[in-house]
mmCIF file of C-alpha atoms in Angstrom:
data_model
loop_
_atom_site.group_PDB
_atom_site.id
_atom_site.type_symbol
_atom_site.label_atom_id
_atom_site.label_comp_id
_atom_site.label_asym_id
_atom_site.label_seq_id
_atom_site.Cartn_x
_atom_site.Cartn_y
_atom_site.Cartn_z
ATOM 1 C CA ASP A 26 184.065 197.212 32.027
ATOM 2 C CA LEU A 27 183.279 194.975 34.925
ATOM 3 C CA THR A 28 179.915 195.342 35.421
ATOM 4 C CA SER A 29 179.070 194.542 31.490
ATOM 5 C CA THR A 30 180.630 191.337 32.242
ATOM 6 C CA ARG A 31 179.870 189.547 35.868
ATOM 7 C CA VAL A 32 176.473 189.689 37.431
ATOM 8 C CA ALA A 33 176.001 190.065 40.843
ATOM 9 C CA MET A 34 174.033 188.094 43.115
ATOM 10 C CA VAL A 35 171.809 188.768 46.681
ATOM 11 C CA LYS A 36 173.653 186.460 49.090
ATOM 12 C CA MET A 37 172.839 186.102 52.996
ATOM 13 C CA SER A 38 176.187 185.336 54.659
ATOM 14 C CA GLU A 39 177.181 184.792 58.102
ATOM 15 C CA ASN A 40 180.861 185.936 57.236
ATOM 16 C CA PRO A 41 180.425 188.619 54.668
ATOM 17 C CA ALA A 42 184.708 189.171 55.192
ATOM 18 C CA GLU A 43 185.305 185.722 54.008
ATOM 19 C CA ASP A 44 182.680 185.938 51.539
ATOM 20 C CA PHE A 45 184.079 189.209 50.274
ATOM 21 C CA ARG A 46 187.585 187.667 50.431
ATOM 22 C CA GLN A 47 186.724 184.509 48.187
ATOM 23 C CA SER A 48 184.720 186.913 45.741
ATOM 24 C CA MET A 49 187.582 189.679 45.503
ATOM 25 C CA HIS A 50 190.334 186.899 45.160
ATOM 26 C CA GLU A 51 189.001 185.209 42.364
ATOM 27 C CA MET A 52 188.010 187.984 40.162
ATOM 28 C CA MET A 53 191.658 189.555 40.501
ATOM 29 C CA MET A 54 193.241 186.282 39.761
ATOM 30 C CA THR A 55 190.993 185.406 36.509
ATOM 31 C CA MET A 56 191.672 188.545 35.468
ATOM 32 C CA THR A 57 194.663 190.527 34.283
ATOM 33 C CA MET A 58 194.088 193.565 36.150
ATOM 34 C CA GLY A 59 196.260 197.140 36.347
ATOM 35 C CA SER A 60 195.448 199.822 38.983
ATOM 36 C CA GLU A 61 192.582 201.521 37.142
ATOM 37 C CA ASP A 62 191.104 198.057 37.107
ATOM 38 C CA MET A 63 191.375 197.545 40.570
ATOM 39 C CA GLU A 64 189.855 201.126 41.104
ATOM 40 C CA GLU A 65 186.565 200.160 38.820
ATOM 41 C CA LEU A 66 186.733 196.445 40.759
ATOM 42 C CA LEU A 67 186.573 198.235 44.010
ATOM 43 C CA ARG A 68 183.902 200.744 43.168
ATOM 44 C CA CYS A 69 181.848 198.156 41.990
ATOM 45 C CA TYR A 70 181.732 196.352 45.633
ATOM 46 C CA LEU A 71 180.538 199.769 47.139
ATOM 47 C CA THR A 72 178.083 200.373 44.995
ATOM 48 C CA LEU A 73 176.474 196.999 44.499
ATOM 49 C CA ASN A 74 176.392 196.469 48.458
ATOM 50 C CA SER A 75 174.951 198.578 51.215
ATOM 51 C CA PRO A 76 176.825 201.624 52.689
ATOM 52 C CA HIS A 77 177.138 199.612 55.923
ATOM 53 C CA LEU A 78 179.295 197.114 54.713
ATOM 54 C CA HIS A 79 181.660 199.400 53.073
ATOM 55 C CA ASP A 80 184.166 199.702 55.582
ATOM 56 C CA LEU A 81 184.448 195.756 55.380
ATOM 57 C CA ILE A 82 184.767 196.045 51.635
ATOM 58 C CA GLN A 83 187.772 198.351 51.593
ATOM 59 C CA GLU A 84 189.772 196.406 54.791
ATOM 60 C CA VAL A 85 189.062 192.893 53.012
ATOM 61 C CA PHE A 86 189.892 194.760 49.543
ATOM 62 C CA CYS A 87 192.925 196.077 50.537
ATOM 63 C CA ASP A 88 194.090 192.467 52.455
ATOM 64 C CA VAL A 89 193.676 191.023 49.213
ATOM 65 C CA TRP A 90 195.374 193.375 46.655
ATOM 66 C CA CYS A 91 198.487 193.529 49.335
ATOM 67 C CA THR A 92 198.584 189.689 49.511
ATOM 68 C CA ILE A 93 198.549 188.926 45.855
ATOM 69 C CA SER A 94 200.551 192.002 44.897
#
């Protein structure tokens, strides 16, 4: 379970897309993750962030996942 091994932080950002990109890339590169783990990671980001950011989160997540796979 990803939520039990990581700590969420409140952060104000001038560039949320880049902040999400860096965070997601770090998470994906530091953990051995299968497709179910990736889905859980995406759910974590969506759960922990405001609904108005969900489209951005999904877009960045897809970009990062495609880039590293």
